[in-house]
Short mmCIF file of C-alpha atoms in Angstrom, two decimals:
data_model
loop_
_atom_site.label_atom_id
_atom_site.label_comp_id
_atom_site.label_asym_id
_atom_site.label_seq_id
_atom_site.Cartn_x
_atom_site.Cartn_y
_atom_site.Cartn_z
CA UNK I 1 -174.52 -51.39 -129.47
CA UNK I 2 -175.92 -55.15 -129.47
CA UNK I 3 -175.64 -57.38 -132.27
CA UNK I 4 -178.60 -58.26 -134.70
CA UNK I 5 -179.45 -61.08 -136.57
CA UNK I 6 -182.09 -59.98 -139.26
CA UNK I 7 -184.25 -61.31 -141.83
CA UNK I 8 -181.82 -64.79 -142.68
CA UNK I 9 -183.03 -67.95 -143.26
CA UNK I 10 -182.06 -71.16 -143.48
CA UNK I 11 -182.78 -75.40 -143.16
CA UNK I 12 -182.06 -75.77 -139.69
CA UNK I 13 -181.64 -72.26 -137.22
CA UNK I 14 -182.31 -69.42 -139.75
CA UNK I 15 -180.23 -66.67 -137.93
CA UNK I 16 -177.52 -68.67 -136.33
CA UNK I 17 -176.59 -72.61 -135.91
CA UNK I 18 -174.37 -73.78 -133.78
CA UNK I 19 -172.40 -77.30 -133.87
CA UNK I 20 -171.11 -78.51 -131.24
CA UNK I 21 -168.65 -76.93 -127.84
CA UNK I 22 -169.83 -73.97 -125.14
CA UNK I 23 -171.74 -70.74 -126.82
CA UNK I 24 -171.32 -67.65 -124.56
CA UNK I 25 -174.25 -65.19 -126.29
CA UNK I 26 -175.17 -61.91 -124.92
CA UNK I 27 -176.71 -59.01 -125.61
CA UNK I 28 -178.41 -60.07 -129.12
CA UNK I 29 -181.47 -59.35 -130.79
CA UNK I 30 -182.70 -62.52 -133.56
CA UNK I 31 -185.71 -59.97 -135.43
CA UNK I 32 -187.40 -61.81 -138.50
CA UNK I 33 -185.60 -64.94 -139.30
CA UNK I 34 -186.99 -67.68 -140.91
CA UNK I 35 -186.45 -71.33 -141.45
CA UNK I 36 -186.57 -72.92 -144.79
CA UNK I 37 -188.75 -76.16 -144.20
CA UNK I 38 -186.46 -77.20 -141.42
CA UNK I 39 -186.71 -75.61 -137.29
CA UNK I 40 -185.24 -73.20 -134.96
CA UNK I 41 -186.44 -69.76 -137.04
CA UNK I 42 -183.76 -67.87 -135.65
CA UNK I 43 -181.66 -70.16 -133.50
CA UNK I 44 -180.57 -74.22 -133.59
CA UNK I 45 -177.92 -75.40 -131.12
CA UNK I 46 -175.58 -78.76 -132.30
CA UNK I 47 -174.30 -81.21 -129.24
CA UNK I 48 -173.35 -78.24 -126.76
CA UNK I 49 -174.26 -75.66 -124.55
CA UNK I 50 -175.98 -72.74 -125.13
CA UNK I 51 -175.56 -69.89 -121.72
CA UNK I 52 -177.25 -66.93 -122.95
CA UNK I 53 -178.45 -63.18 -121.09
CA UNK I 54 -180.08 -60.42 -122.04
CA UNK I 55 -181.12 -61.78 -125.32
CA UNK I 56 -184.14 -59.81 -127.99
CA UNK I 57 -186.03 -63.46 -130.34
CA UNK I 58 -189.07 -61.42 -131.99
CA UNK I 59 -190.94 -62.53 -135.30
CA UNK I 60 -188.88 -65.42 -135.79
CA UNK I 61 -190.75 -68.12 -138.10
CA UNK I 62 -190.23 -72.00 -137.97
CA UNK I 63 -192.47 -72.74 -141.35
CA UNK I 64 -192.71 -76.00 -142.06
CA UNK I 65 -191.41 -77.96 -137.94
CA UNK I 66 -191.09 -77.05 -134.52
CA UNK I 67 -189.59 -73.89 -132.38
CA UNK I 68 -190.38 -70.18 -133.76
CA UNK I 69 -187.42 -68.78 -132.58
CA UNK I 70 -185.54 -72.16 -131.11
CA UNK I 71 -184.89 -75.72 -131.58
CA UNK I 72 -183.27 -77.41 -129.04
CA UNK I 73 -182.56 -81.46 -129.58
CA UNK I 74 -180.76 -84.21 -128.38
CA UNK I 75 -178.01 -83.59 -125.84
CA UNK I 76 -178.11 -80.10 -125.76
CA UNK I 77 -178.17 -77.51 -122.74
CA UNK I 78 -179.91 -74.06 -123.05
CA UNK I 79 -179.61 -71.25 -120.32
CA UNK I 80 -180.95 -67.93 -120.50
CA UNK I 81 -181.35 -65.51 -118.44
CA UNK I 82 -183.17 -62.15 -118.70
CA UNK I 83 -184.32 -62.95 -122.16
CA UNK I 84 -187.42 -62.13 -124.45
CA UNK I 85 -189.31 -64.35 -126.95
CA UNK I 86 -192.13 -62.47 -128.66
CA UNK I 87 -194.56 -62.63 -131.79
CA UNK I 88 -192.14 -65.86 -132.74
CA UNK I 89 -194.46 -68.09 -134.61
CA UNK I 90 -194.19 -71.94 -135.73
CA UNK I 91 -197.22 -71.52 -138.20
CA UNK I 92 -197.39 -75.51 -139.10
CA UNK I 93 -195.90 -76.88 -135.85
CA UNK I 94 -195.41 -76.95 -131.69
CA UNK I 95 -193.69 -74.68 -130.22
CA UNK I 96 -194.10 -70.68 -130.64
CA UNK I 97 -190.66 -70.45 -129.34
CA UNK I 98 -188.61 -72.74 -127.94
CA UNK I 99 -188.87 -76.56 -128.73
CA UNK I 100 -187.02 -79.02 -126.45
CA UNK I 101 -187.14 -82.49 -127.47
CA UNK I 102 -185.57 -85.36 -126.44
CA UNK I 103 -182.96 -85.24 -123.85
CA UNK I 104 -182.19 -81.92 -124.14
CA UNK I 105 -182.28 -79.53 -121.17
CA UNK I 106 -183.93 -75.22 -121.53
CA UNK I 107 -183.36 -73.59 -117.99
CA UNK I 108 -185.05 -69.96 -118.15
CA UNK I 109 -184.59 -67.62 -115.78
CA UNK I 110 -186.57 -63.85 -116.01
CA UNK I 111 -187.79 -64.75 -119.18
CA UNK I 112 -190.75 -63.52 -121.00
CA UNK I 113 -192.45 -65.26 -123.50
CA UNK I 114 -195.18 -63.18 -125.17
CA UNK I 115 -197.44 -62.83 -128.69
CA UNK I 116 -195.52 -66.74 -130.02
CA UNK I 117 -198.05 -68.74 -132.01
CA UNK I 118 -197.83 -72.80 -132.51
CA UNK I 119 -200.05 -74.44 -135.02
CA UNK I 120 -203.49 -75.55 -135.11
CA UNK I 121 -203.81 -78.79 -133.50
CA UNK I 122 -200.47 -78.36 -132.23
CA UNK I 123 -198.82 -77.94 -128.79
CA UNK I 124 -196.98 -75.09 -126.92
CA UNK I 125 -197.73 -72.19 -127.73
CA UNK I 126 -194.65 -70.36 -125.67
CA UNK I 127 -193.00 -73.58 -125.31
CA UNK I 128 -192.88 -77.45 -125.79
CA UNK I 129 -191.00 -79.71 -124.17
CA UNK I 130 -190.16 -83.38 -124.03
CA UNK I 131 -187.18 -82.33 -122.41
CA UNK I 132 -185.71 -81.44 -119.06
CA UNK I 133 -187.92 -77.81 -118.35
CA UNK I 134 -186.68 -75.90 -115.51
CA UNK I 135 -188.31 -72.16 -115.41
CA UNK I 136 -187.78 -69.55 -112.26
CA UNK I 137 -186.53 -66.26 -111.32
CA UNK I 138 -183.48 -64.30 -112.39
CA UNK I 139 -182.11 -61.30 -109.57
CA UNK I 140 -183.90 -58.49 -112.06
CA UNK I 141 -187.35 -60.60 -111.84
CA UNK I 142 -189.90 -63.44 -112.54
CA UNK I 143 -189.88 -65.89 -115.51
CA UNK I 144 -193.70 -64.07 -117.51
CA UNK I 145 -195.84 -66.48 -119.90
CA UNK I 146 -198.81 -63.81 -121.39
CA UNK I 147 -200.64 -63.61 -124.65
CA UNK I 148 -198.93 -66.82 -126.09
CA UNK I 149 -201.22 -69.07 -128.43
CA UNK I 150 -202.51 -71.52 -130.53
CA UNK I 151 -203.36 -70.50 -134.27
CA UNK I 152 -207.08 -71.20 -134.80
CA UNK I 153 -209.14 -72.78 -137.27
CA UNK I 154 -210.34 -69.97 -139.90
#
């Protein structure tokens, strides 16, 4: 049985905050996690490397800042393979799914983004990156971006 982080909340990394070192995650689900005035609704890695395989991020929210699912910043590196980001939201800021800032690095292989939402007048319905971003295919298939959007004016 895969592990699940669900219905959690925190200031940065509603489901999980990682500090320092190298972290390996496989077969996890992050569902309906929320930040309270923070970034990274599901996950906030800090100072290290995150290697993830077959992860599911669904329905996570960064309520005030960026990265509905993940906020990656500073000198962090994230490598994700065969993962899914669905229906994550940053209603007041950039990056419905992943915010990749500053000198951070994100490498995505065979990863799907669908239904993620960034805030009004904000950027990156799926990903917002001012760092290094690589998107490619894995042995199981291409990366896919579909149905991601920006909040519209009411």
